[in-house]
XYZ file of C-alpha atoms in Angstrom:
742
model
C 36.998 -10.661 -76.321
C 39.165 -7.941 -74.933
C 42.020 -11.379 -74.197
C 41.550 -12.188 -77.498
C 42.429 -8.866 -78.674
C 45.132 -8.312 -76.571
C 46.814 -11.976 -77.598
C 46.699 -11.258 -81.500
C 48.207 -7.599 -80.721
C 51.222 -9.631 -78.197
C 51.270 -12.147 -80.972
C 52.133 -9.622 -84.058
C 48.895 -11.227 -85.688
C 47.217 -9.829 -88.855
C 45.242 -7.771 -86.818
C 44.018 -5.587 -90.103
C 41.756 -9.306 -91.007
C 39.928 -8.602 -87.922
C 36.829 -6.759 -88.273
C 34.276 -5.961 -86.471
C 30.843 -6.186 -87.654
C 27.771 -4.518 -86.817
C 26.510 -6.701 -83.846
C 29.890 -6.356 -81.943
C 31.461 -9.923 -83.008
C 35.210 -9.912 -84.483
C 35.092 -12.238 -87.952
C 38.577 -13.201 -89.634
C 39.099 -11.406 -93.057
C 41.028 -13.740 -94.631
C 39.892 -17.138 -95.532
C 43.133 -19.530 -95.374
C 40.986 -22.188 -97.042
C 40.819 -20.548 -100.430
C 44.545 -20.856 -100.498
C 45.799 -23.221 -102.614
C 49.244 -24.057 -104.162
C 49.200 -23.763 -107.983
C 52.265 -25.423 -109.243
C 51.417 -25.611 -112.775
C 53.364 -22.648 -114.376
C 50.370 -22.459 -117.133
C 47.776 -21.326 -114.420
C 49.621 -18.629 -112.582
C 48.970 -14.942 -113.714
C 51.320 -12.278 -112.552
C 49.141 -8.934 -113.442
C 48.990 -5.840 -111.588
C 46.011 -2.983 -111.789
C 47.195 0.127 -113.011
C 45.560 3.517 -113.548
C 45.108 7.223 -112.801
C 43.820 8.200 -109.366
C 40.225 7.513 -107.952
C 39.673 5.326 -110.832
C 38.856 2.014 -108.719
C 42.017 0.212 -108.593
C 41.637 -0.968 -104.971
C 37.788 -1.054 -105.072
C 38.495 -3.452 -107.532
C 40.747 -5.573 -106.083
C 38.874 -5.867 -102.928
C 36.259 -7.636 -104.786
C 37.926 -9.840 -106.491
C 39.541 -10.774 -102.799
C 36.051 -11.130 -101.990
C 34.429 -13.212 -105.034
C 37.737 -15.386 -105.089
C 37.115 -16.119 -101.157
C 40.126 -14.881 -100.196
C 37.882 -12.574 -98.001
C 34.851 -12.618 -96.117
C 34.053 -9.080 -96.166
C 34.600 -6.321 -98.588
C 36.583 -3.566 -97.666
C 35.723 -0.073 -98.932
C 38.384 2.780 -99.324
C 36.384 5.621 -97.677
C 35.643 3.374 -94.454
C 39.806 2.623 -94.392
C 39.195 -1.334 -94.158
C 40.362 -2.589 -97.182
C 43.443 -4.968 -97.483
C 45.449 -3.589 -99.879
C 45.739 -0.058 -98.447
C 47.369 -1.194 -95.019
C 49.442 1.927 -94.516
C 47.917 4.162 -91.969
C 48.483 7.273 -94.177
C 46.569 5.393 -97.079
C 43.786 4.761 -94.698
C 43.850 8.387 -93.425
C 43.812 9.978 -96.959
C 42.019 7.062 -99.089
C 44.796 6.397 -101.632
C 47.215 4.252 -102.371
C 50.707 4.983 -102.001
C 52.797 1.875 -101.762
C 52.003 -1.019 -104.435
C 50.666 -3.999 -102.197
C 50.974 -8.072 -103.705
C 48.388 -10.793 -103.045
C 48.021 -14.020 -103.857
C 44.770 -15.576 -104.738
C 42.765 -18.023 -106.499
C 40.232 -18.102 -109.043
C 38.926 -20.891 -110.949
C 41.771 -23.411 -110.309
C 44.359 -20.628 -111.228
C 46.715 -18.998 -109.112
C 46.941 -15.127 -109.435
C 49.489 -12.920 -108.418
C 48.344 -9.317 -107.942
C 49.748 -5.834 -107.373
C 47.821 -3.100 -106.784
C 49.548 0.072 -107.679
C 49.355 3.955 -106.624
C 47.834 6.492 -109.099
C 49.264 9.452 -108.038
C 52.054 10.721 -110.171
C 54.189 11.502 -106.871
C 54.571 7.596 -106.625
C 54.830 6.403 -110.032
C 57.970 4.452 -109.495
C 55.635 1.962 -107.393
C 53.891 1.452 -111.017
C 57.260 1.439 -112.840
C 58.418 -1.660 -110.668
C 55.607 -3.103 -110.853
C 55.290 -3.277 -114.486
C 58.996 -4.551 -114.352
C 58.207 -7.917 -113.244
C 54.931 -8.032 -114.171
C 53.127 -10.638 -116.899
C 50.304 -8.827 -117.766
C 47.729 -5.728 -116.190
C 44.290 -4.355 -115.767
C 44.044 -0.856 -117.190
C 41.212 0.696 -115.388
C 39.532 3.906 -116.525
C 36.520 6.204 -115.077
C 34.029 5.344 -117.611
C 32.743 9.390 -117.225
C 36.339 10.524 -117.784
C 38.175 8.103 -120.346
C 42.148 8.255 -120.902
C 43.359 10.575 -118.259
C 47.055 12.231 -117.702
C 47.787 9.660 -115.235
C 46.304 6.842 -117.531
C 48.874 7.993 -120.296
C 51.735 7.878 -118.144
C 50.981 4.310 -116.496
C 50.190 3.395 -120.656
C 53.776 4.281 -121.805
C 55.176 2.406 -118.649
C 53.569 -0.492 -119.603
C 54.233 -0.076 -123.003
C 58.165 0.523 -122.151
C 58.298 -3.260 -120.444
C 55.817 -5.016 -123.436
C 53.166 -5.709 -121.118
C 49.725 -7.384 -122.590
C 46.987 -5.364 -120.963
C 42.878 -5.457 -120.850
C 41.068 -2.503 -120.227
C 38.007 -2.039 -117.572
C 36.165 0.712 -117.920
C 34.652 1.506 -114.417
C 31.872 3.350 -112.504
C 29.516 2.805 -115.697
C 26.764 3.650 -112.662
C 27.780 7.113 -113.163
C 25.307 9.474 -115.212
C 28.048 11.020 -117.079
C 29.437 7.480 -117.974
C 30.169 7.421 -121.772
C 31.372 4.423 -123.712
C 31.775 5.961 -126.789
C 33.903 8.699 -125.648
C 35.909 5.850 -123.874
C 36.615 3.761 -126.791
C 37.356 7.307 -128.632
C 39.853 8.869 -126.403
C 41.526 4.872 -126.192
C 41.968 5.304 -130.097
C 43.020 8.591 -129.925
C 45.083 8.837 -126.835
C 46.304 5.243 -126.243
C 47.038 4.656 -129.978
C 45.258 1.138 -130.002
C 42.044 -0.548 -131.442
C 39.650 -1.329 -128.825
C 37.764 -4.562 -128.917
C 34.459 -4.056 -126.838
C 33.574 -7.428 -125.752
C 30.574 -6.542 -123.339
C 27.420 -4.035 -123.599
C 26.068 -2.664 -120.653
C 22.385 -3.435 -119.382
C 21.197 0.232 -117.999
C 22.547 3.125 -117.469
C 22.825 5.316 -114.571
C 21.884 3.654 -111.488
C 19.870 1.386 -113.445
C 23.145 -0.270 -114.553
C 22.659 -3.911 -113.010
C 24.281 -6.116 -115.703
C 26.629 -7.491 -118.854
C 25.783 -8.769 -122.060
C 28.860 -10.726 -123.285
C 29.309 -10.465 -126.787
C 30.984 -13.787 -127.720
C 28.875 -15.877 -125.745
C 26.200 -14.375 -126.596
C 25.024 -14.388 -122.921
C 23.499 -12.167 -120.436
C 24.827 -11.828 -116.631
C 22.337 -9.620 -114.664
C 23.160 -8.453 -111.024
C 20.568 -7.899 -108.271
C 21.266 -5.169 -106.669
C 18.558 -4.714 -104.423
C 17.482 -8.263 -102.629
C 19.733 -10.640 -100.328
C 22.202 -10.823 -103.057
C 23.319 -7.216 -103.545
C 26.893 -7.947 -102.576
C 27.101 -9.246 -105.989
C 28.623 -12.369 -105.303
C 25.900 -14.090 -107.235
C 24.335 -13.262 -110.785
C 22.255 -14.819 -112.639
C 23.303 -15.787 -116.417
C 21.127 -17.176 -119.402
C 21.857 -17.178 -123.245
C 20.600 -14.629 -125.160
C 17.665 -15.620 -128.005
C 15.334 -13.279 -130.104
C 12.380 -14.157 -127.574
C 14.336 -11.779 -125.094
C 11.759 -9.090 -124.430
C 14.187 -6.663 -122.557
C 17.009 -6.731 -124.743
C 17.170 -5.525 -128.604
C 18.113 -8.676 -130.100
C 19.188 -7.399 -133.460
C 21.372 -4.474 -132.262
C 23.586 -7.233 -130.130
C 23.886 -9.655 -133.149
C 25.209 -6.580 -135.299
C 27.843 -5.901 -132.325
C 28.987 -9.264 -131.779
C 29.488 -9.282 -135.786
C 31.306 -6.541 -135.404
C 33.743 -7.173 -132.744
C 34.148 -11.034 -134.578
C 35.101 -9.226 -137.770
C 37.361 -6.856 -135.703
C 39.189 -9.907 -134.458
C 39.351 -11.788 -137.560
C 41.168 -8.827 -138.839
C 43.778 -9.050 -136.533
C 44.340 -12.582 -136.473
C 45.059 -14.897 -139.199
C 44.242 -18.091 -137.678
C 40.529 -17.441 -137.216
C 40.875 -15.093 -140.434
C 41.435 -18.223 -142.457
C 38.590 -20.521 -140.462
C 35.808 -17.173 -141.062
C 36.488 -16.664 -144.695
C 36.340 -20.295 -145.026
C 33.375 -21.816 -143.354
C 31.791 -18.156 -142.394
C 31.002 -16.868 -138.976
C 28.815 -19.453 -137.561
C 31.869 -21.560 -137.669
C 34.107 -19.854 -135.197
C 33.215 -21.321 -131.472
C 33.637 -19.258 -128.447
C 37.162 -21.393 -127.535
C 38.369 -20.100 -131.330
C 37.457 -16.405 -130.877
C 38.849 -16.405 -126.885
C 42.010 -18.170 -128.337
C 42.456 -15.182 -131.336
C 41.991 -13.060 -128.406
C 44.613 -14.367 -126.219
C 47.198 -14.319 -129.445
C 46.131 -10.270 -129.819
C 46.265 -9.367 -126.409
C 49.744 -10.696 -126.326
C 50.960 -9.088 -129.374
C 49.363 -5.773 -128.362
C 47.879 -5.318 -131.472
C 44.561 -4.437 -130.254
C 43.066 -4.726 -126.515
C 39.904 -6.476 -125.075
C 37.520 -3.953 -123.567
C 35.540 -4.804 -120.435
C 32.647 -3.147 -118.663
C 31.508 -2.953 -115.147
C 31.124 -0.987 -111.631
C 33.173 -2.333 -109.216
C 31.793 -0.393 -105.948
C 28.745 -1.419 -107.172
C 29.376 -5.074 -107.136
C 28.966 -5.409 -111.274
C 31.084 -7.097 -113.448
C 34.046 -7.872 -111.489
C 33.919 -11.627 -112.005
C 33.867 -11.331 -115.637
C 37.151 -9.388 -115.701
C 38.936 -12.101 -113.248
C 37.627 -14.497 -115.948
C 39.160 -12.291 -118.682
C 42.490 -12.045 -116.944
C 42.485 -15.840 -116.716
C 41.830 -16.245 -120.486
C 43.991 -13.441 -122.114
C 46.587 -12.400 -119.896
C 49.727 -14.590 -120.644
C 51.270 -16.832 -118.348
C 54.894 -16.139 -116.946
C 55.985 -19.033 -119.977
C 54.685 -16.928 -122.638
C 56.557 -13.768 -121.624
C 60.383 -13.196 -121.986
C 61.487 -10.330 -119.892
C 64.672 -9.265 -119.509
C 66.978 -11.770 -120.925
C 67.330 -15.498 -122.541
C 68.049 -17.802 -120.140
C 70.137 -20.465 -121.689
C 69.438 -22.836 -118.451
C 66.353 -22.890 -117.344
C 67.128 -25.161 -114.535
C 68.838 -22.644 -112.512
C 67.578 -19.748 -110.546
C 67.389 -16.396 -112.080
C 64.976 -13.735 -110.282
C 65.154 -9.919 -109.883
C 64.510 -8.059 -106.577
C 62.355 -5.333 -107.015
C 60.818 -3.979 -104.150
C 62.016 -3.767 -100.237
C 60.257 -3.179 -97.480
C 60.776 -3.199 -93.664
C 58.572 -5.323 -91.208
C 57.419 -4.165 -87.872
C 61.044 -5.161 -86.265
C 62.575 -3.419 -89.433
C 63.739 -6.644 -90.555
C 63.933 -6.442 -94.332
C 61.596 -7.928 -97.079
C 63.175 -8.233 -100.611
C 60.312 -8.795 -103.397
C 61.297 -11.612 -106.027
C 60.206 -12.154 -109.291
C 61.156 -15.721 -109.729
C 62.022 -16.246 -114.203
C 63.644 -19.581 -113.640
C 64.514 -22.125 -111.453
C 63.436 -22.774 -107.754
C 64.241 -20.972 -104.217
C 64.561 -22.685 -101.202
C 64.569 -21.133 -97.583
C 67.957 -21.348 -96.397
C 69.576 -21.137 -99.739
C 72.770 -19.779 -100.756
C 72.584 -17.399 -103.728
C 74.455 -15.000 -106.046
C 74.009 -11.392 -106.459
C 75.210 -10.344 -110.068
C 75.136 -6.470 -109.597
C 76.963 -6.310 -106.230
C 79.194 -9.737 -107.395
C 78.379 -11.005 -103.800
C 76.667 -14.087 -102.370
C 74.225 -13.835 -99.453
C 71.865 -16.746 -97.962
C 68.272 -16.894 -97.871
C 66.462 -16.515 -94.713
C 62.629 -17.446 -94.976
C 60.320 -17.570 -98.067
C 57.113 -15.703 -97.798
C 53.815 -15.502 -99.953
C 52.859 -11.556 -99.654
C 49.093 -11.332 -98.836
C 49.030 -7.254 -98.647
C 50.600 -6.728 -95.062
C 50.507 -10.308 -93.778
C 52.494 -13.253 -95.022
C 52.399 -17.138 -95.325
C 55.669 -18.972 -95.009
C 56.831 -21.306 -97.511
C 59.307 -23.797 -97.917
C 60.032 -23.410 -101.737
C 59.345 -20.936 -104.242
C 58.530 -22.331 -107.970
C 59.671 -20.004 -111.191
C 57.101 -18.033 -112.441
C 55.981 -16.917 -109.049
C 56.461 -13.526 -107.017
C 57.856 -14.366 -103.447
C 59.481 -12.285 -100.445
C 62.491 -13.296 -98.996
C 64.143 -12.442 -95.563
C 67.765 -12.532 -94.378
C 69.655 -10.161 -97.405
C 71.798 -7.207 -96.214
C 73.136 -6.414 -100.175
C 70.160 -6.481 -102.112
C 68.394 -3.519 -103.416
C 65.755 -2.448 -105.829
C 67.127 -3.975 -109.473
C 69.502 -6.682 -108.519
C 69.508 -9.736 -110.260
C 69.691 -13.073 -107.949
C 71.206 -16.204 -109.534
C 72.114 -19.662 -107.774
C 75.564 -19.303 -108.611
C 78.321 -17.078 -109.986
C 78.545 -19.315 -112.975
C 74.686 -19.776 -113.586
C 74.689 -15.580 -113.783
C 77.324 -15.923 -116.857
C 75.185 -17.928 -118.830
C 72.480 -15.113 -118.911
C 72.254 -12.736 -121.627
C 70.704 -9.610 -120.959
C 68.168 -7.939 -124.104
C 69.540 -4.744 -122.810
C 73.072 -3.915 -122.041
C 73.289 -3.964 -118.216
C 74.115 -0.234 -116.614
C 76.926 -0.140 -114.115
C 74.376 1.742 -111.808
C 72.752 0.151 -108.649
C 69.351 -0.613 -110.806
C 68.915 -3.392 -113.222
C 68.793 -3.070 -116.876
C 65.597 -1.576 -117.517
C 63.711 -0.186 -113.879
C 63.614 3.556 -114.480
C 63.981 5.933 -111.280
C 62.803 9.451 -111.778
C 64.959 12.559 -110.538
C 63.453 13.891 -107.494
C 61.859 17.566 -108.082
C 61.352 19.080 -104.397
C 63.637 19.333 -101.610
C 64.090 20.302 -98.031
C 66.184 20.030 -94.987
C 65.101 17.750 -91.887
C 66.245 17.545 -88.725
C 65.411 15.893 -85.366
C 63.935 17.146 -82.311
C 66.600 16.820 -80.400
C 70.426 15.768 -80.687
C 69.029 12.599 -78.888
C 67.149 11.340 -81.860
C 70.091 12.169 -84.471
C 70.762 8.604 -85.092
C 67.380 7.134 -84.677
C 66.795 9.925 -87.560
C 69.551 8.618 -89.370
C 68.260 5.130 -89.501
C 64.785 5.913 -90.362
C 65.912 7.805 -93.281
C 68.331 5.089 -93.808
C 65.302 2.568 -94.183
C 63.496 4.648 -95.862
C 65.678 5.250 -98.983
C 66.174 1.708 -99.441
C 62.709 0.992 -99.554
C 62.099 4.165 -102.573
C 64.731 4.949 -104.399
C 63.009 8.344 -105.595
C 63.333 9.457 -102.076
C 67.154 10.712 -101.579
C 69.242 11.421 -98.570
C 72.307 13.697 -98.719
C 74.045 15.791 -95.940
C 75.294 19.262 -97.199
C 78.715 19.779 -95.228
C 78.621 23.598 -96.621
C 75.664 23.929 -94.387
C 75.986 20.966 -91.898
C 72.359 19.910 -92.473
C 70.557 16.806 -94.038
C 68.854 17.186 -97.265
C 66.217 15.169 -98.430
C 64.526 14.954 -101.931
C 61.203 13.656 -103.241
C 58.914 13.583 -106.153
C 56.483 16.011 -105.029
C 54.823 17.734 -101.769
C 52.776 14.826 -100.755
C 55.468 12.512 -101.215
C 57.627 14.429 -98.684
C 55.071 14.563 -96.495
C 53.910 10.904 -96.514
C 58.166 10.634 -95.600
C 57.493 12.938 -92.788
C 54.550 11.198 -91.871
C 56.044 7.668 -91.325
C 58.727 8.859 -89.728
C 56.740 9.714 -87.573
C 54.383 6.910 -86.845
C 56.580 4.079 -87.647
C 60.068 5.447 -86.217
C 58.452 7.760 -83.591
C 60.388 10.875 -84.663
C 58.711 14.150 -84.399
C 61.278 15.721 -87.547
C 61.295 19.119 -88.531
C 61.025 19.778 -91.641
C 62.260 23.205 -93.691
C 60.450 24.884 -96.710
C 60.330 22.800 -99.497
C 62.551 24.318 -102.709
C 62.832 23.260 -106.359
C 64.847 20.797 -107.229
C 66.968 22.808 -110.372
C 69.629 21.252 -112.592
C 72.342 23.197 -114.461
C 73.640 22.402 -118.109
C 76.360 23.058 -120.711
C 75.727 25.762 -122.893
C 78.502 25.242 -125.517
C 81.629 22.971 -126.304
C 84.682 23.561 -124.249
C 87.819 22.042 -123.831
C 90.306 21.905 -120.670
C 93.913 20.745 -119.679
C 94.287 20.746 -116.065
C 97.968 19.437 -114.702
C 97.850 18.225 -110.728
C 101.514 18.254 -109.421
C 101.627 17.598 -105.615
C 103.684 16.256 -103.084
C 101.708 15.100 -99.692
C 103.946 13.321 -97.592
C 106.895 13.005 -99.426
C 104.959 11.396 -102.642
C 104.743 13.262 -105.550
C 101.462 12.732 -107.359
C 101.593 14.112 -111.123
C 98.461 13.907 -113.560
C 97.596 15.806 -116.621
C 94.274 15.416 -118.308
C 92.180 17.243 -121.070
C 88.871 16.780 -120.961
C 86.388 18.365 -124.271
C 82.535 18.966 -123.052
C 79.959 19.446 -125.028
C 75.921 19.454 -125.126
C 74.495 15.898 -124.984
C 70.725 15.063 -124.912
C 70.898 11.870 -122.861
C 73.529 11.046 -119.353
C 76.597 9.558 -120.927
C 77.352 6.797 -118.183
C 81.373 7.172 -119.231
C 83.569 9.053 -120.418
C 84.344 8.437 -124.148
C 87.928 7.783 -125.064
C 89.471 9.424 -128.308
C 92.192 7.517 -129.196
C 94.916 8.889 -131.102
C 98.445 7.685 -132.136
C 99.632 10.557 -130.142
C 98.130 10.188 -127.075
C 98.067 6.233 -126.806
C 94.828 5.904 -125.006
C 94.350 2.766 -126.236
C 96.270 1.197 -123.649
C 94.628 2.830 -120.790
C 94.571 0.791 -117.304
C 90.945 -0.190 -116.262
C 92.158 1.487 -113.193
C 92.905 4.861 -114.392
C 89.543 5.063 -116.660
C 87.741 3.909 -113.153
C 89.165 6.929 -111.127
C 88.620 9.410 -114.319
C 85.033 8.343 -114.429
C 85.051 8.781 -110.716
C 86.481 12.189 -110.795
C 84.173 13.203 -113.320
C 81.053 11.993 -112.074
C 81.698 14.045 -108.451
C 82.257 16.950 -110.453
C 78.693 16.572 -112.422
C 77.130 16.714 -109.023
C 77.895 20.680 -108.375
C 77.565 22.592 -111.009
C 78.804 26.186 -111.090
C 75.841 28.599 -110.959
C 74.035 27.049 -108.143
C 75.648 23.840 -106.994
C 73.005 21.778 -108.646
C 74.008 18.598 -110.557
C 74.622 19.502 -113.913
C 73.057 16.864 -116.665
C 72.920 16.516 -120.465
C 76.617 16.907 -120.608
C 78.918 14.798 -123.054
C 83.170 14.065 -122.214
C 85.702 12.753 -124.233
C 88.814 12.254 -123.061
C 91.447 13.556 -125.180
C 94.791 13.212 -122.944
C 96.075 11.078 -119.984
C 99.342 11.195 -118.253
C 99.941 9.733 -115.026
C 103.437 9.977 -113.190
C 104.869 7.057 -111.481
C 103.561 6.669 -107.875
C 100.243 8.579 -108.246
C 97.374 7.669 -106.435
C 93.916 6.770 -108.035
C 92.422 9.215 -105.337
C 94.883 12.100 -106.955
C 94.138 11.254 -110.587
C 90.149 11.223 -109.586
C 90.518 14.966 -107.821
C 92.278 15.817 -111.140
C 90.083 14.792 -113.128
C 87.083 16.468 -111.024
C 89.078 19.326 -111.279
C 89.469 19.748 -114.863
C 85.577 19.299 -115.054
C 84.874 22.304 -112.636
C 87.996 24.592 -114.486
C 85.903 23.819 -117.955
C 82.403 25.066 -116.291
C 83.866 28.236 -115.349
C 85.210 28.565 -118.925
C 81.724 28.472 -120.451
C 78.598 29.648 -120.452
C 76.539 27.534 -118.241
C 72.392 27.560 -117.993
C 70.023 26.823 -115.403
C 67.148 24.428 -115.970
C 64.128 24.599 -114.131
C 61.765 21.380 -113.884
C 58.377 21.794 -116.103
C 55.518 20.048 -115.053
C 52.659 18.609 -116.902
C 49.920 20.051 -115.625
C 46.171 18.730 -115.831
C 43.133 20.768 -114.416
C 39.325 19.563 -114.612
C 37.104 22.889 -113.449
C 33.486 23.608 -113.808
C 33.415 25.342 -117.086
C 32.313 28.727 -115.212
C 35.498 29.003 -113.549
C 37.638 27.874 -116.776
C 38.465 31.656 -117.478
C 39.668 31.950 -114.014
C 42.195 29.644 -114.035
C 43.327 29.925 -117.676
C 43.961 33.598 -116.739
C 46.104 32.274 -113.361
C 48.058 29.784 -115.396
C 49.101 32.855 -117.820
C 50.800 34.700 -114.764
C 52.527 31.490 -113.753
C 54.580 31.309 -117.004
C 52.081 28.352 -118.270
C 51.916 26.954 -121.808
C 48.031 25.874 -122.693
C 48.535 22.662 -124.322
C 44.869 21.881 -124.654
C 41.369 22.400 -123.748
C 38.545 19.853 -123.771
C 34.881 20.322 -122.807
C 33.589 17.221 -121.195
C 30.046 17.693 -120.262
C 29.909 20.344 -117.865
C 33.732 20.293 -117.110
C 36.467 22.224 -118.916
C 39.818 19.869 -118.781
C 42.695 22.309 -119.030
C 46.272 20.843 -120.047
C 49.449 23.160 -119.592
C 52.948 22.986 -119.208
C 53.696 25.103 -116.024
C 57.265 25.562 -113.827
C 57.397 23.781 -111.092
C 58.179 26.796 -108.923
C 54.944 28.416 -110.110
C 53.411 25.655 -108.361
C 54.304 25.680 -104.964
C 50.761 25.208 -103.272
C 49.241 25.703 -105.966
C 46.132 23.244 -104.517
C 45.282 25.716 -101.935
C 45.463 28.720 -104.265
C 43.094 26.501 -106.998
C 40.503 25.597 -104.681
C 40.360 29.151 -103.480
C 39.965 30.384 -106.991
C 37.441 28.028 -108.359
C 35.321 27.896 -104.744
C 36.903 23.795 -104.287
C 34.897 22.667 -107.397
C 38.054 21.135 -109.326
C 40.550 18.947 -109.100
C 44.452 18.264 -110.772
C 47.261 16.500 -111.442
C 50.905 17.297 -112.273
C 53.579 14.658 -113.191
C 57.137 15.988 -114.659
C 57.698 16.890 -117.824
C 61.368 18.110 -118.866
C 63.708 20.254 -117.884
C 63.654 23.950 -119.491
C 66.370 26.597 -119.810
C 65.484 29.508 -117.643
C 65.902 33.046 -119.468
C 68.206 35.881 -117.459
C 65.231 37.483 -115.530
C 63.546 34.492 -113.888
C 67.764 33.272 -113.130
C 68.263 36.190 -111.546
C 65.119 36.206 -109.557
C 65.940 32.213 -108.794
C 69.578 33.089 -107.676
C 68.146 35.530 -105.376
C 65.632 33.091 -103.932
C 67.896 30.528 -103.208
C 71.100 32.177 -102.012
C 69.369 35.305 -100.443
C 71.458 37.679 -102.844
C 70.612 39.139 -105.791
C 73.531 38.400 -109.083
C 75.797 41.335 -109.366
């Protein structure tokens, strides 16, 4: 056995798929025979699991893998042996940090599934997952209903138009309340729930589900030899079933059918003509599929993944109600469906630090060794190997067909959000729904700004190159993680989405790159903005190495709600800006962009500023670099002429606390400049929602535990930037610079 494990390690076999059983034997967790190639695009489902933290996403995914035959043992989050949470940090902390993709089969269908994080610090993983998915399963804790992060992922799914089904998980909990969940779905998600199932039993007695469409009764044996939930008993309901209130089930069935009829004209005609008995199960399922794809209402299913009840029925719903790739039109209309069109949505490094690029293929096929064209970089590259993602293991394939998610090696220039085509001519035939930006990311993937930053140093000078390489790799994997070198202090600055995010980055540097880096104290990432309209003319007249450079530029700056990507050119008869050279325009934009990176108050980036170019005069022989410098100096001088404001990040804070401690928490929040938005009593818990400045939440987890004797939980997410008053501004300037403002 020792030699077997040693050889597995030596040949870099997926040791995570080796699990030691109670009798000491080793069993392979991945059953390769269960993996079959599915070429029919109608039988492919690209889905994601999205939810609030601790709703049961990874546990549900593990059951799906087990019941599909992909694995021969069920992993548990608390045991740290799940297939999807493969990172060391994920297993130690019991949370999902990065999205994990896996492919398995269910009832002659191929399911490409992505398990996403629930923690707000890693919300970008959800963002980029939804950008390529065709459907999603939203999981709710049946005892909590729609929570704060549920609202966030639902908003993301709405933005990408992703059809969803909702799965009410944890119905075995004493506090589970279906009526409360349905009401919260109506009130908070603003969509009509279609309850397709009725649970059998409550609390610990929950052991089955009644399907209202069939109608059939499914019962799981949780005590006998089949307690793993793989097998369950199914039989039709009739009036002779003494354990079931048949009349109430009939009423519930009629109610859900009437709701379906209200949302689908096809079955409505048949219902009105021939009555409810004329509607077959196939009719109802087809109607539900159309409703789900239109997002006019949402199917609701129930179960308890941890107790192995209801997951197979959820998988059936994925096949029956969520769309196949041909039914979804994501970013664009491809005029030639035979040409390759794909989106790079994630990049990771394997153990050998080789780049692995996750691609979603929208049209055409991709072969190993094929030459491709990157529309965003305007460069051609060659594909190395093609591999099917199986969490942290991979299966090499020679060809990838449209509608699939695939991993490619060999790319050097591709980054997250790049569009990949078979050639430059193929790229020109594609019409984007939304005008593609000139930024590094693609047309729709939104990268949130980091809210925390700190310095990072290697343990010694000898580790500096290794640290730079580690930061470069991690930044390429995670666009929300940013790295800058501050020349004024001669140190490297790292920026992230929260304390946990930066802590995970430090751990990854230590574990994966062998560098015990030192982090400085966490600081808040403030922003600066303009207070009023200002106009400024700047003249640059310099002679450098015998060459004369002259530029005269006039800019008008004004407050603007959204960030502008380019300067507005105001054309008049006098300024002749209608004939401005494109290279001059790019140079001016580059200079302005550089100036916006450092505001006049505390050198934080300046946001929410619009700019008009009113005048531009460039002397002969003036270099583009000098023109950029002139534009930058003009913006900086304009900032000094007007009033500037410091903006602080405001967080949406949600706290669940025993009602006996609610008074203490509210009193503490009032001292943290919080604005209480809502208070909701749920059983013995008080749910408090508030807007709180991020600067007041440093170390809040420790404070809150001490305040409530460890009986609470909370989540925070970025809400908005807000102007600081003069008193808080003075405190912040002194805290950041060490000097009190004059």
